[in-house]
Every structure is written in C-alpha cells, then in structure tokens.
Coordinates of C-alpha atoms and ligand atoms in Angstrom, one line a residue:
M1 CA 11.5 35.0 -1.0
C2 CA 12.8 31.7 0.7
G3 CA 13.9 29.1 -1.8
I4 CA 13.8 25.3 -1.1
V5 CA 15.4 22.5 -2.9
G6 CA 15.6 18.7 -2.0
Y7 CA 17.0 15.8 -3.8
I8 CA 17.3 12.0 -3.2
G9 CA 18.9 9.7 -6.0
D10 CA 22.1 8.2 -7.1
K11 CA 24.2 11.3 -7.5
Q12 CA 25.9 13.4 -4.9
A13 CA 23.2 15.6 -3.4
A14 CA 25.1 18.7 -2.3
P15 CA 26.0 20.1 -5.8
I16 CA 22.5 19.6 -7.0
L17 CA 21.2 21.4 -4.0
L18 CA 23.7 24.3 -4.5
D19 CA 22.9 24.3 -8.4
G20 CA 19.1 24.4 -7.6
L21 CA 19.4 27.2 -5.0
S22 CA 21.4 29.4 -7.4
K23 CA 18.3 29.1 -9.8
L24 CA 16.2 30.4 -7.0
E25 CA 18.4 33.3 -6.1
Y26 CA 16.2 35.6 -8.0
R27 CA 13.4 35.0 -5.3
G28 CA 15.6 37.2 -3.0
Y29 CA 17.5 35.9 0.2
D30 CA 20.2 37.0 2.8
S31 CA 21.4 33.4 3.9
A32 CA 21.7 29.9 2.7
G33 CA 22.1 26.5 3.8
I34 CA 22.2 22.8 3.0
A35 CA 21.8 19.5 5.1
V36 CA 22.7 16.1 3.6
F37 CA 22.6 12.6 4.9
D38 CA 26.3 11.5 4.6
G39 CA 25.7 7.8 5.2
S40 CA 25.7 7.7 9.1
R41 CA 24.4 11.2 10.1
I42 CA 22.9 14.3 8.9
I43 CA 25.4 17.0 8.3
M44 CA 24.7 20.7 7.7
E45 CA 26.4 24.0 6.5
K46 CA 24.7 27.3 6.6
V47 CA 25.9 31.0 6.3
M48 CA 24.7 34.4 6.2
G49 CA 25.2 36.2 2.7
R50 CA 25.4 35.2 -0.8
L51 CA 25.1 31.4 -2.0
K52 CA 28.8 31.9 -3.2
V53 CA 29.8 31.9 0.4
L54 CA 28.2 28.6 0.9
D55 CA 29.6 27.2 -2.5
E56 CA 33.1 28.2 -1.4
L57 CA 32.7 26.8 2.0
T58 CA 31.6 23.3 0.8
E59 CA 33.9 23.5 -2.4
G60 CA 30.9 23.4 -4.6
G61 CA 29.4 20.7 -2.4
K62 CA 32.2 18.4 -2.6
T63 CA 32.9 18.5 1.1
M64 CA 29.5 17.0 1.8
P65 CA 29.1 13.6 0.6
G66 CA 25.7 11.8 0.6
I67 CA 22.9 11.1 -2.1
S68 CA 19.9 12.9 -0.2
G69 CA 19.4 16.4 1.2
I70 CA 17.6 19.6 1.5
G71 CA 18.7 23.1 0.8
H72 CA 17.4 26.7 1.5
T73 CA 17.8 30.3 0.6
R74 CA 16.4 32.5 3.5
W75 CA 14.7 36.0 3.2
A76 CA 14.5 36.9 6.9
T77 CA 11.2 37.6 8.5
H78 CA 11.3 36.4 12.1
G79 CA 15.0 37.0 13.2
S80 CA 17.6 39.2 11.5
P81 CA 19.8 37.6 8.7
S82 CA 22.6 35.6 10.6
D83 CA 24.2 32.2 10.3
T84 CA 22.1 30.9 13.3
N85 CA 18.8 32.0 11.8
A86 CA 19.6 30.5 8.4
H87 CA 18.1 27.3 7.5
P88 CA 18.1 24.4 7.7
H89 CA 17.3 24.1 11.4
F90 CA 18.2 20.9 13.5
N91 CA 16.6 19.3 16.6
K92 CA 18.9 19.0 19.6
E93 CA 19.9 15.3 18.8
H94 CA 20.5 16.3 15.0
S95 CA 18.0 13.5 14.1
I96 CA 15.5 15.8 12.4
V97 CA 16.2 18.7 10.1
V98 CA 13.9 21.2 8.5
V99 CA 13.8 23.9 5.8
H100 CA 10.9 26.3 5.6
N101 CA 9.3 28.8 3.5
G102 CA 6.4 30.9 4.9
I103 CA 5.5 32.2 8.4
I104 CA 4.2 30.3 11.3
E105 CA 1.8 32.8 12.9
N106 CA 1.1 31.0 16.2
Y107 CA 4.9 30.2 16.7
S108 CA 5.2 32.2 20.0
K109 CA 2.5 30.3 21.7
L110 CA 3.9 27.1 20.4
K111 CA 7.4 28.2 21.5
K112 CA 6.4 28.8 25.1
K113 CA 4.7 25.4 25.3
L114 CA 7.8 23.6 23.9
E115 CA 10.0 25.5 26.1
R116 CA 8.0 24.4 29.1
K117 CA 8.5 20.9 27.9
G118 CA 12.3 21.4 27.9
Y119 CA 13.0 22.1 24.3
E120 CA 15.9 24.7 23.9
F121 CA 15.5 27.3 21.0
V122 CA 18.9 28.2 19.5
S123 CA 17.5 30.7 16.7
E124 CA 15.0 33.6 16.6
T125 CA 13.1 32.0 13.8
D126 CA 9.5 30.9 13.6
T127 CA 10.8 27.8 11.8
E128 CA 12.4 26.4 14.9
V129 CA 9.1 25.5 16.4
L130 CA 8.5 23.1 13.5
V131 CA 11.7 20.8 14.3
H132 CA 10.9 20.8 18.0
L133 CA 7.1 19.9 17.3
L134 CA 8.3 17.2 14.8
T135 CA 10.6 15.8 17.5
E136 CA 7.8 15.8 20.0
Y137 CA 5.4 14.0 17.8
Y138 CA 7.8 11.5 16.1
D139 CA 7.4 8.1 17.0
G140 CA 9.0 6.4 14.1
N141 CA 6.4 7.3 11.5
P142 CA 7.4 10.6 9.7
V143 CA 4.2 11.1 7.8
A144 CA 2.1 10.9 11.0
A145 CA 4.4 13.3 12.8
I146 CA 4.3 15.7 9.9
E147 CA 0.5 15.5 10.0
K148 CA 0.2 16.3 13.5
V149 CA 2.4 19.2 13.1
M150 CA 0.3 20.6 10.3
R151 CA -2.6 20.5 12.6
R152 CA -1.0 22.5 15.3
V153 CA 0.5 25.3 13.1
E154 CA -1.3 28.3 11.7
G155 CA 0.2 30.3 8.8
S156 CA 1.9 29.4 5.6
Y157 CA 4.7 26.8 4.9
A158 CA 6.5 24.8 2.5
L159 CA 8.7 22.5 4.1
G160 CA 11.4 20.1 3.4
I161 CA 12.4 17.5 6.3
M162 CA 14.9 14.7 6.7
F163 CA 14.7 12.1 9.6
K164 CA 18.0 10.4 10.4
D165 CA 16.1 7.2 11.1
H166 CA 14.7 7.3 7.4
P167 CA 18.0 7.9 5.5
H168 CA 16.3 6.6 2.2
H169 CA 13.5 9.2 2.2
I170 CA 13.0 13.1 2.2
Y171 CA 9.7 14.6 3.2
A172 CA 7.9 17.7 2.2
A173 CA 4.5 19.4 2.8
R174 CA 3.0 22.6 1.9
K175 CA 0.3 25.1 2.7
D176 CA 0.1 28.6 1.1
S177 CA 3.5 28.6 -0.1
P178 CA 4.6 27.1 -3.4
L179 CA 6.3 23.6 -3.7
I180 CA 6.8 21.2 -6.6
V181 CA 8.0 17.8 -6.9
G182 CA 10.2 16.6 -9.9
Q183 CA 10.6 13.0 -11.0
S184 CA 13.7 12.2 -12.9
S185 CA 15.6 9.1 -13.9
M186 CA 18.5 10.1 -11.5
G187 CA 16.3 10.5 -8.6
N188 CA 13.5 12.9 -7.3
L189 CA 13.4 16.4 -6.2
I190 CA 11.4 19.1 -4.5
A191 CA 11.8 22.8 -5.2
S192 CA 10.0 26.1 -4.7
D193 CA 10.0 26.8 -8.3
V194 CA 10.6 24.9 -11.7
P195 CA 13.9 26.6 -12.7
A196 CA 15.7 24.8 -9.9
I197 CA 15.0 21.5 -11.1
L198 CA 14.6 22.0 -14.9
K199 CA 18.0 20.8 -15.7
Y200 CA 17.1 17.4 -14.3
T201 CA 13.4 16.9 -15.3
R202 CA 10.4 18.3 -17.0
S203 CA 8.0 16.1 -15.2
V204 CA 6.6 18.0 -12.3
Y205 CA 3.8 17.5 -9.7
Y206 CA 2.3 20.7 -8.1
M207 CA 1.6 20.1 -4.4
E208 CA -1.7 21.4 -3.1
N209 CA -2.5 22.8 0.3
E210 CA -2.2 20.4 3.1
E211 CA -0.5 17.7 1.1
I212 CA 2.5 15.7 2.2
V213 CA 5.0 13.9 0.0
C214 CA 7.7 11.2 0.7
L215 CA 10.4 10.8 -1.8
S216 CA 12.7 8.0 -2.3
K217 CA 15.2 7.5 -5.0
E218 CA 12.5 5.7 -7.1
N219 CA 9.0 6.6 -5.6
I220 CA 7.0 9.5 -4.9
R221 CA 4.1 9.2 -2.4
F222 CA 1.6 11.7 -1.8
Y223 CA -0.7 11.9 1.2
N224 CA -3.4 14.3 2.4
I225 CA -3.4 15.7 6.0
D226 CA -5.3 12.5 7.3
G227 CA -2.5 10.4 6.0
E228 CA -4.5 8.9 3.2
A229 CA -2.5 8.2 -0.1
L230 CA -3.3 10.5 -3.1
V231 CA -3.0 9.8 -6.8
K232 CA -1.6 12.9 -8.6
E233 CA -0.8 13.5 -12.2
P234 CA 2.6 15.0 -13.3
V235 CA 2.6 18.0 -15.6
T236 CA 5.2 18.4 -18.4
I237 CA 7.0 21.8 -18.4
D238 CA 7.1 22.9 -22.0
W239 CA 9.5 25.8 -21.7
D240 CA 13.2 25.5 -21.9
I241 CA 16.0 26.2 -19.4
D242 CA 17.4 28.7 -21.8
A243 CA 14.3 30.9 -21.0
A244 CA 15.5 31.0 -17.4
E245 CA 19.3 31.8 -18.2
K246 CA 20.9 35.1 -19.0
G247 CA 21.7 34.1 -22.6
G248 CA 24.5 36.7 -23.2
Y249 CA 22.9 39.6 -21.4
E250 CA 24.7 41.2 -18.4
H251 CA 21.5 41.0 -16.3
F252 CA 18.2 39.2 -16.4
M253 CA 16.6 42.5 -16.2
L254 CA 18.1 43.7 -19.4
K255 CA 17.3 40.4 -21.0
E256 CA 13.8 40.5 -20.0
I257 CA 13.4 44.2 -21.1
Y258 CA 14.5 42.9 -24.5
E259 CA 12.0 40.0 -24.3
Q260 CA 9.1 42.4 -24.1
P261 CA 8.2 42.4 -27.8
K262 CA 7.9 38.9 -27.8
A263 CA 6.0 38.7 -24.3
V264 CA 3.4 41.2 -25.7
R265 CA 3.2 39.5 -29.2
D266 CA 2.7 36.1 -27.4
T267 CA 0.0 37.4 -25.0
I268 CA -1.8 39.2 -27.8
S269 CA -1.7 37.1 -31.0
P270 CA -3.4 34.0 -29.9
R271 CA -6.4 36.1 -28.9
L272 CA -6.9 38.1 -31.9
K273 CA -8.8 36.0 -34.5
N274 CA -10.4 37.2 -37.8
G275 CA -10.9 40.7 -36.5
E276 CA -12.1 39.5 -33.1
V277 CA -10.9 39.4 -29.6
V278 CA -11.3 35.7 -28.6
I279 CA -10.7 35.0 -24.9
E280 CA -12.1 31.6 -24.6
E281 CA -10.5 31.1 -21.1
L282 CA -12.5 34.1 -19.8
G283 CA -15.4 31.6 -19.5
M284 CA -18.1 34.4 -19.6
T285 CA -21.0 34.6 -22.0
D286 CA -21.7 37.7 -23.8
E287 CA -24.7 38.1 -21.6
E288 CA -22.6 37.8 -18.5
I289 CA -20.1 40.4 -19.9
R290 CA -23.1 42.7 -20.5
H291 CA -24.4 42.2 -16.9
T292 CA -21.2 42.9 -15.3
R293 CA -21.8 45.8 -13.0
K294 CA -18.7 46.3 -11.4
I295 CA -14.9 45.2 -11.7
I296 CA -12.6 45.1 -8.8
I297 CA -8.8 44.7 -9.8
I298 CA -6.6 43.5 -7.0
A299 CA -2.8 43.0 -7.0
C300 CA 0.4 43.9 -5.4
G301 CA 3.4 46.0 -6.8
S302 CA 3.8 46.4 -10.5
A303 CA 0.8 44.1 -10.9
Y304 CA -1.1 46.7 -9.1
H305 CA 0.3 49.4 -11.3
A306 CA -0.9 47.5 -14.4
G307 CA -4.2 47.4 -12.6
V308 CA -4.3 51.1 -12.1
T309 CA -3.9 51.4 -16.0
G310 CA -6.6 48.7 -16.3
K311 CA -9.0 50.8 -14.4
Y312 CA -8.5 53.8 -16.8
I313 CA -8.9 51.6 -19.8
L314 CA -11.9 49.4 -18.7
E315 CA -13.8 52.4 -17.5
G316 CA -12.9 54.5 -20.7
M317 CA -13.6 51.8 -23.2
A318 CA -16.1 49.6 -21.8
R319 CA -17.9 52.0 -19.3
I320 CA -17.8 49.7 -16.2
P321 CA -16.9 51.1 -12.8
V322 CA -13.5 49.8 -11.9
E323 CA -12.2 49.7 -8.4
V324 CA -8.5 49.1 -8.1
D325 CA -6.9 48.0 -4.6
L326 CA -3.9 46.7 -3.2
A327 CA -4.3 43.0 -2.1
S328 CA -3.0 43.7 1.4
E329 CA -5.7 46.3 1.7
F330 CA -8.5 44.5 0.1
R331 CA -8.2 41.5 2.2
Y332 CA -8.9 43.3 5.3
R333 CA -11.2 46.1 4.3
N334 CA -14.5 44.5 4.3
P335 CA -15.4 45.6 0.7
I336 CA -19.1 45.8 -0.6
Y337 CA -19.9 43.0 -2.8
E338 CA -22.7 43.7 -5.4
E339 CA -24.3 41.2 -7.6
G340 CA -22.6 41.2 -10.9
T341 CA -19.1 42.0 -9.7
L342 CA -16.1 40.4 -11.3
A343 CA -12.7 40.5 -9.5
I344 CA -9.6 40.4 -11.4
I345 CA -6.4 39.3 -9.7
I346 CA -3.3 40.2 -11.4
S347 CA -0.1 38.4 -10.5
Q348 CA 3.2 37.4 -12.3
S349 CA 4.0 34.6 -10.0
G350 CA 0.5 33.5 -9.0
E351 CA 1.9 33.0 -5.5
T352 CA 1.8 36.4 -3.8
A353 CA 0.4 35.7 -0.3
D354 CA -1.8 38.8 -0.2
S355 CA -3.3 38.3 -3.7
L356 CA -4.1 34.7 -3.1
A357 CA -5.8 35.7 0.3
A358 CA -7.8 38.4 -1.8
L359 CA -8.8 35.9 -4.2
R360 CA -10.2 33.6 -1.5
E361 CA -12.0 36.5 0.1
A362 CA -13.6 37.5 -3.0
R363 CA -14.7 34.0 -3.8
N364 CA -16.0 33.2 -0.4
H365 CA -18.5 36.1 -1.0
G366 CA -19.6 34.5 -4.3
V367 CA -17.6 36.8 -6.4
R368 CA -16.3 35.4 -9.7
V369 CA -12.5 35.7 -10.0
L370 CA -10.5 36.0 -13.1
G371 CA -6.7 35.6 -12.6
I372 CA -4.4 37.2 -15.1
V373 CA -1.2 35.2 -14.2
N374 CA 2.1 34.4 -15.8
V375 CA 3.2 31.3 -13.9
V376 CA 1.1 28.3 -15.4
G377 CA -0.2 26.1 -12.6
S378 CA 0.6 28.5 -9.7
S379 CA -1.8 28.8 -6.8
I380 CA -3.9 31.9 -8.2
A381 CA -4.1 30.2 -11.6
R382 CA -5.5 27.2 -9.9
E383 CA -7.7 28.7 -7.4
A384 CA -9.4 31.5 -9.7
D385 CA -12.6 30.7 -11.6
N386 CA -11.0 31.5 -14.7
V387 CA -7.5 32.3 -15.7
M388 CA -6.0 34.3 -18.5
Y389 CA -2.4 33.7 -18.8
T390 CA 0.1 36.3 -19.9
W391 CA 2.7 34.5 -22.0
A392 CA 5.8 36.4 -20.8
G393 CA 7.8 33.1 -19.9
P394 CA 9.8 32.8 -16.9
E395 CA 10.8 36.1 -15.3
I396 CA 13.9 36.0 -13.1
S397 CA 14.8 39.6 -12.3
V398 CA 13.1 40.7 -9.2
A399 CA 12.2 44.1 -10.9
T400 CA 9.4 43.0 -13.3
T401 CA 9.4 44.2 -16.8
K402 CA 8.3 41.8 -19.5
A403 CA 5.5 40.3 -17.2
Y404 CA 4.2 43.8 -16.4
S405 CA 4.1 44.6 -20.2
A406 CA 2.2 41.3 -20.8
Q407 CA -0.2 42.2 -18.1
L408 CA -1.0 45.4 -19.8
A409 CA -1.5 43.7 -23.1
A410 CA -4.0 41.2 -21.3
L411 CA -5.9 44.3 -19.9
Y412 CA -6.1 45.8 -23.3
L413 CA -7.7 42.7 -24.7
L414 CA -10.0 42.3 -21.9
A415 CA -11.2 45.9 -22.2
M416 CA -11.8 45.6 -26.0
K417 CA -13.6 42.3 -25.5
F418 CA -15.9 44.0 -22.9
A419 CA -16.3 47.3 -25.0
K420 CA -17.2 45.4 -28.1
V421 CA -19.8 43.1 -26.4
R422 CA -21.3 46.1 -24.4
E423 CA -21.3 48.2 -27.6
T424 CA -19.6 51.1 -25.9
I425 CA -17.3 51.5 -28.9
T426 CA -18.0 51.4 -32.6
Q427 CA -16.8 48.8 -35.1
E428 CA -14.4 51.5 -36.7
E429 CA -13.0 52.4 -33.4
F430 CA -12.4 48.6 -32.5
A431 CA -10.7 48.1 -35.8
E432 CA -8.5 51.0 -35.0
L433 CA -7.6 49.8 -31.6
Q434 CA -6.7 46.4 -33.0
K435 CA -4.5 47.8 -35.5
D436 CA -2.6 49.8 -32.9
L437 CA -2.6 46.9 -30.6
E438 CA -0.8 44.7 -33.2
K439 CA 1.8 47.5 -33.8
I440 CA 2.8 47.6 -30.1
P441 CA 5.5 44.8 -30.2
E442 CA 7.4 46.5 -33.0
Q443 CA 7.1 49.9 -31.5
I444 CA 8.7 48.5 -28.2
E445 CA 11.5 47.2 -30.5
Q446 CA 11.9 50.7 -31.9
L447 CA 12.1 52.3 -28.4
L448 CA 14.7 49.6 -27.2
G449 CA 16.9 51.1 -30.0
M450 CA 17.4 54.2 -27.8
K451 CA 19.1 52.4 -25.0
E452 CA 22.6 54.1 -25.4
K453 CA 20.7 57.5 -25.2
I454 CA 19.1 56.7 -22.0
Q455 CA 22.1 55.1 -20.6
R456 CA 23.9 58.5 -21.3
F457 CA 21.2 60.3 -19.6
A458 CA 21.0 58.0 -16.7
N459 CA 24.8 58.4 -16.1
R460 CA 24.2 62.0 -15.2
Y461 CA 21.9 61.0 -12.3
L462 CA 23.8 58.3 -10.5
A463 CA 24.3 60.6 -7.5
A464 CA 20.7 61.8 -7.3
D465 CA 19.0 61.8 -3.8
H466 CA 15.5 61.9 -4.9
M467 CA 13.3 62.2 -7.9
F468 CA 9.7 62.6 -9.1
F469 CA 7.6 61.0 -11.6
I470 CA 4.4 63.0 -12.5
G471 CA 1.5 62.5 -14.9
R472 CA -2.2 62.5 -15.3
G473 CA -4.6 59.7 -16.0
I474 CA -2.9 56.8 -17.6
D475 CA 0.4 58.8 -17.4
Y476 CA -0.2 58.8 -13.6
A477 CA -0.1 55.0 -13.9
I478 CA 2.9 55.0 -15.9
S479 CA 4.5 57.3 -13.2
L480 CA 3.8 54.8 -10.5
E481 CA 5.5 52.0 -12.4
G482 CA 8.5 54.1 -13.5
S483 CA 9.0 55.5 -10.1
L484 CA 8.9 51.9 -8.5
K485 CA 11.3 50.5 -11.2
L486 CA 13.9 53.3 -10.3
K487 CA 13.7 53.2 -6.5
E488 CA 13.7 49.3 -6.2
I489 CA 16.8 48.8 -8.0
S490 CA 18.7 52.2 -7.7
Y491 CA 17.8 52.9 -3.9
I492 CA 17.2 56.5 -5.0
H493 CA 14.2 57.9 -3.4
S494 CA 11.6 58.5 -5.9
E495 CA 7.9 59.4 -5.7
A496 CA 5.2 59.2 -8.3
Y497 CA 2.5 61.9 -8.1
A498 CA -0.6 62.8 -10.0
A499 CA 0.8 66.0 -11.7
G500 CA -2.1 68.1 -10.6
E501 CA -1.7 67.1 -6.9
L502 CA 1.9 67.9 -6.6
K503 CA 1.3 71.5 -5.6
H504 CA -0.7 70.3 -2.6
G505 CA 2.5 69.7 -0.5
T506 CA 5.0 67.8 -2.3
I507 CA 6.2 70.5 -4.6
S508 CA 7.9 71.9 -1.5
L509 CA 10.6 69.1 -2.0
V510 CA 11.4 70.4 -5.6
E511 CA 14.7 72.4 -5.6
E512 CA 17.4 73.3 -7.9
G513 CA 18.4 70.3 -10.0
T514 CA 15.8 68.0 -8.7
L515 CA 15.0 65.5 -11.7
V516 CA 11.3 65.4 -12.4
V517 CA 10.3 62.9 -15.1
A518 CA 7.0 64.1 -16.6
L519 CA 4.7 61.8 -18.6
A520 CA 2.6 63.7 -21.3
T521 CA 1.3 61.1 -23.4
Q522 CA -2.3 61.7 -23.0
E523 CA -3.6 64.2 -25.4
K524 CA -6.6 65.1 -23.5
V525 CA -4.7 66.4 -20.6
Y526 CA -1.5 67.5 -22.4
S527 CA -1.7 71.1 -21.7
K528 CA -2.6 70.6 -18.2
T529 CA 0.7 68.5 -17.7
I530 CA 2.6 71.2 -19.6
S531 CA 1.5 73.6 -16.8
N532 CA 2.7 71.3 -14.1
I533 CA 6.0 70.9 -15.8
V534 CA 6.2 74.7 -15.9
E535 CA 5.5 74.7 -12.1
V536 CA 8.3 72.5 -11.2
K537 CA 10.7 74.2 -13.6
T538 CA 9.9 77.5 -11.9
R539 CA 11.1 75.9 -8.7
G540 CA 14.5 74.8 -10.5
A541 CA 13.6 71.2 -11.4
F542 CA 15.3 69.5 -14.3
V543 CA 12.5 68.1 -16.4
M544 CA 12.8 64.9 -18.5
A545 CA 9.6 64.6 -20.7
V546 CA 8.1 61.5 -22.3
T547 CA 5.5 62.4 -25.0
N548 CA 4.1 61.5 -28.3
E549 CA 6.0 62.1 -31.7
G550 CA 4.9 65.3 -33.0
H551 CA 4.8 67.3 -29.7
E552 CA 8.4 68.7 -30.4
E553 CA 7.3 72.2 -29.0
I554 CA 7.6 70.5 -25.5
E555 CA 11.4 71.2 -26.0
K556 CA 10.8 74.7 -25.2
T557 CA 9.6 73.7 -21.6
A558 CA 11.2 70.4 -20.8
D559 CA 15.1 70.0 -20.6
Y560 CA 15.2 66.5 -22.1
V561 CA 12.7 64.8 -24.2
I562 CA 11.9 61.2 -25.2
Y563 CA 9.4 60.6 -27.9
I564 CA 7.3 57.6 -28.2
P565 CA 5.6 56.4 -31.4
K566 CA 2.1 57.2 -32.2
T567 CA -0.4 54.7 -30.7
N568 CA -3.9 54.9 -29.3
A569 CA -3.9 56.9 -25.9
Y570 CA -5.1 53.7 -24.0
F571 CA -1.9 51.8 -25.1
A572 CA 0.6 54.6 -24.3
N573 CA 1.7 52.9 -21.1
S574 CA 3.2 49.9 -23.1
L575 CA 5.6 52.3 -25.0
A576 CA 6.3 54.9 -22.4
I577 CA 7.4 52.5 -19.9
I578 CA 10.2 51.2 -22.0
P579 CA 12.5 54.3 -21.6
L580 CA 11.6 54.3 -17.8
Q581 CA 12.7 50.7 -17.4
L582 CA 16.0 51.4 -19.1
F583 CA 16.5 54.4 -17.2
A584 CA 16.1 52.5 -14.0
Y585 CA 18.4 49.7 -15.2
Y586 CA 21.3 52.0 -16.3
V587 CA 21.1 54.2 -13.0
S588 CA 21.3 50.9 -11.0
L589 CA 24.1 49.6 -13.2
G590 CA 26.1 52.9 -13.1
R591 CA 25.7 52.9 -9.2
G592 CA 27.4 49.4 -9.1
L593 CA 24.3 47.7 -7.6
D594 CA 22.9 44.2 -7.8
V595 CA 20.5 45.0 -10.5
D596 CA 18.7 41.6 -10.5
K597 CA 18.7 41.1 -6.9
P598 CA 18.0 44.3 -5.1
R599 CA 18.6 44.5 -1.3
N600 CA 15.5 43.6 0.8
L601 CA 13.3 42.5 -2.1
A602 CA 11.9 39.2 -3.1
K603 CA 10.6 38.2 -6.4
S604 CA 7.7 36.1 -5.2
V605 CA 6.4 37.4 -1.8
T606 CA 4.8 34.4 -0.4
V607 CA 4.3 35.9 3.1
E608 CA 2.0 38.5 4.3
Ligands
G6P1 C1 7.0 41.6 -5.5 C2 8.0 42.0 -6.7 C3 7.2 42.8 -7.7 C4 5.8 42.3 -7.9 C5 5.1 42.0 -6.8 C6 3.8 41.3 -7.0 O1 7.2 42.7 -4.7 O2 9.3 42.3 -6.3 O3 8.1 42.9 -8.8 O4 5.2 43.2 -8.8 O5 5.9 41.2 -5.9 O6 4.1 40.0 -7.5 P1 3.2 39.1 -8.4 O7 3.9 37.9 -8.6 O8 2.0 39.0 -7.6 O9 2.9 39.9 -9.7

C-alpha cells in the first residue's frame, strides 16, 4: 500500500528515488511519481501504471537533475488510479509538494473550507487538502506549518514534503502509517520500509506517531507536534539486502515458499531449550499463564487464518477458551473484556491499520496484548505489551507464505507452553509434540520436492471459474488459507467451507468438473470428511484430497491425492499448506499473471 521514498545528499536524487520505489513495489500500487528540486524549482513527473513507465519517461531518472527529492507509489483509495491522482501533489504556485500514505478522514470538510478560501483542487484525492493546508499555514517556517496541519487533519498519514524556499531540506511526518529515516554517508533518506534504503544504509530511525523530521544532507532533526526537538537513537538493521532480493527465483513468492523450512526452524529453535519451550519475551509468569481465562486472537487476512488454527490448538492443547476475530470486526464490535484475558495480535508487517487499532482498543480496556509480529520495530511490535517475533525475514510477495508458516510455528510454541504450565498435557505428550515440532522444517523440505507434480496438476485447472476448499477443524483452517492463496493470485473464484456445512446451500454450486480440494489430515474427523467428499463427487466434482501418509484407501474416493508426512494432528497445517501454496503459485504462473503483485492488493494494508 502506498510507498514513500525521499532523499537529500550529494548524489542525483531521481535514480535513488526510482530505485527505492522499486523496492517498495511489493506493497501494491497503481501509479507512481517523483518530485525533485532541480536547482531553481521543484519539477515533477507522475504516471498511472507500473514504475517501469515512470522509469522510461525519466530515462531512469536522468532527465530530472537535482540532489533532493521525494517519490511515491500510490494505491488508490480516494480517486481512481490516474496520472492526476498520482502523487506527488503540488500547490498552485509549485512551491510546496507532498507525497502521502494513509487516509485523511476529514478531508471533505477541510476541502470545502479551503475551496471557500479560493484554493483550487485538481485531483480527487484526500491528499490534496494537505498541500493546500500547508500553503495556508506556511509563513517561512516549514516545521510550524506541518505542526498546524497535523493538528487539523484526522486519519492516518506518512508524509514527505518539500518547500521550494528550503531547497536544502526535505521534511516528513507520520501518524499511524509507517515511516523510517535512514542516515548514510552519501546523504539522508526517508522511506515506508527498510528494503527501499538498505542499499545505502543500515542505520535507521523509526518515526513514532505525531513526529516530524527535517533532513538535510548532513543532519536529521526530529520534532514533536509542539515543535520541540527530540533525541532519537538509530537502530542497526542486521539483515541483508539479499534477503529482500529474488536470488535466482522467478518470483518472490516461490523464493519465499522455499524459505519456509528456514523460517519455521528460526522461529522454533531459539525457543526450544533442554526439553522446554522457553518464550522469555512472553513476559508472563507461570502464575499468570495459569490464571489466563480467555484468549482473543485478532488479525487480518492470512494472519487471521493462522489465528483460526491457533484457536483449535490452544483450546485443544491448553484448554483455554479462545475467540478469534478479524481486526476490522473486533475494533467496532464492543467486545466483552473479562479479567484474565490475553489478546494476541498476529501480523506479518506489524503495520496493518485494523490490527493496530484493535491492539489499541484492547489495551485501552486494560487487556494485556501479545504481538506475534514479523517486522522488527514495527508499530504493533512497539505498542504491544510483549512481542514474540516470527523469524521469517523480509517477505516481499503480496501473497504471504513463509510469514504465515512462521506464525503457525509461534502459535504451536505458545500452545505447548500454556499446556505445559497448565498441566493439560502429560510430560510424555509434551515430549512427543516437541519431537514432531522439530521435524516440521525437514518435512516441509520433503513436500517442496513435489513441485513438478503440483505444477502438472495446476496446469489442468488454468481455465477454472471456481473452486472449493473443504475440511473440518484444523482442516477447515487450512482450507481458508489454501482458498485465499489461490484466489488472491489466480483471480479464480474460490471458497473455503467447513466440510459439514457445504450441504446447507453451497453444494448447489458444485457441478460436473468443479474442482474441490478436500483436506483430510485430522484423524478424528477423517471418516466424516470422506462422506463429504462422496457428497461432492456424487454431484460431479473432481476431488483433490490432501491427507496423511497411510490413507491410501482414499484413492478409491478422491480423484487425485497428495500425501503429507506423519506429524501430530495439531501441526498438520504446516505441512498441508505447502502443496496448496504451490498449487496457487503454479495456477497464477500458468495464467500468465503477476504472481508477486496481484491486482488491487497491497502487502501492507495501512488504511482501514
Ligand atoms: C494484506 C496481505 C495479506 C496479509 C494481510 C494482513 O491483505 O495481502 O497477505 O495476510 O494483509 O497483514 P499483516 O501484515 O497484518 O499480517
């Protein structure tokens, strides 16, 4: 979702801005633009479509001289994707220019007021109110004008701003949208995310809400909304740019699918010590774990699907009631908070607007919040009471794979820890679980070996109109994620259904040749799922089943079978999801689609 880059230093800015924006492409966008100070005025280029168009238009930035500038990739919210709605946005005099990520919620009220004062709006964006407001308040002091604007606007924003009067500075501010500042020997930078600037520096400042920054070639000055100077400490990024590059793979998604054994291993192994699950960052005493009465898991998208699995596991293993909710629902549903409730927010990016709002909602009601987060130093990581990191490394493809797998691993550890402390499993059961948990990375590797087989199968379904994923219990949770993976990158309509529920309406959509992917890894309900397979087969469905090794008799019922290695039923998701991810990938590839950057989607959804 919208990406921002800014640079001021001794190198030409435009190529650096374009390069930085290319590293943010994964966030999702539909137009792009840059503005630079060329020595006498601010010049701008912006176009609808891929960054490549802007790159060609400016000959890789060469046609835009100047050593300071700001750039933006836009994911349309207010106003359709177009050249005019693309950022940056100028004021009439071309003396102030702005890029913005987020949504200004009171923009229409502000727009009316500004129009009454004679400001003319050229775009349909909410962002344009910012540039006119800045013009209204600007009296020679940029920081003072930015402060005033911040007090007037409601909503979320990360801003990059340039003032023609101050050619040796660029400015930025944030509230509820991510923004970082990078310090390097060749100048200073701002960006929405680390990959955009990692080529130039590892020294990064995370901006907090309602902070302003002024960058020159040599200096970085932070201010709060009252204009008071702030002292902030930089953080050193310890991962490498290679981790955010494709490294020989055709797509980030495939690379990240292949990185799953490592992501899971890295998440598990530091927390398994001498036969114990040690999660120091949980910050809970055994007493507090014993007295936890309820857990609420809150997340969006695939992280929510990991949460659905988490519910089955935490309830099953640790016998704690677990609610699982979509963050966008939770934040407005006025939930009942009981004493002894633990809220768990799951998020890859740590910046998802609804998840962050849900976190604040829970904390405001005195509920302890644990974040399960992948991006170190992200907003959710910083605002949660405690944070358990998933060590998946940077994930670039919009369709999440390795972060999801690492989230599952974190939930397994948590459930085992709670179960052990609450004595809801025996020492022997715990030891068995631990053995199976440690085997997961190599079992994932084994499943990755079937990629050609899955590709061949996927190629048969490139022209499908719709599909179903069915399962019971944890198999239902796997179905949710398998179905989402497929639809988000292949654009084939797909639904996940609790297998027993299908007959209450949806089965009317099953006809001759409809592909139904049936998950049958849960022994307890295996025979029930087989009955559901028979039901869809009778209506003409073609069934691909995913089940455990040893269930070869399923071949009498299903048309195509994928076997997963033996593991504890609680952990089946980690294995069964692999063929489903590969299936989605190869269907998308076969249909010639943009696997890593599916239409309309954003990696990090920083608006409501
Ligand atoms: C977007 C992504 C999904 C992701 C969801 C939640 O919709 O495309 O892949 O699952 O956001 O993101 P988070 O960063 O909070 O896990």
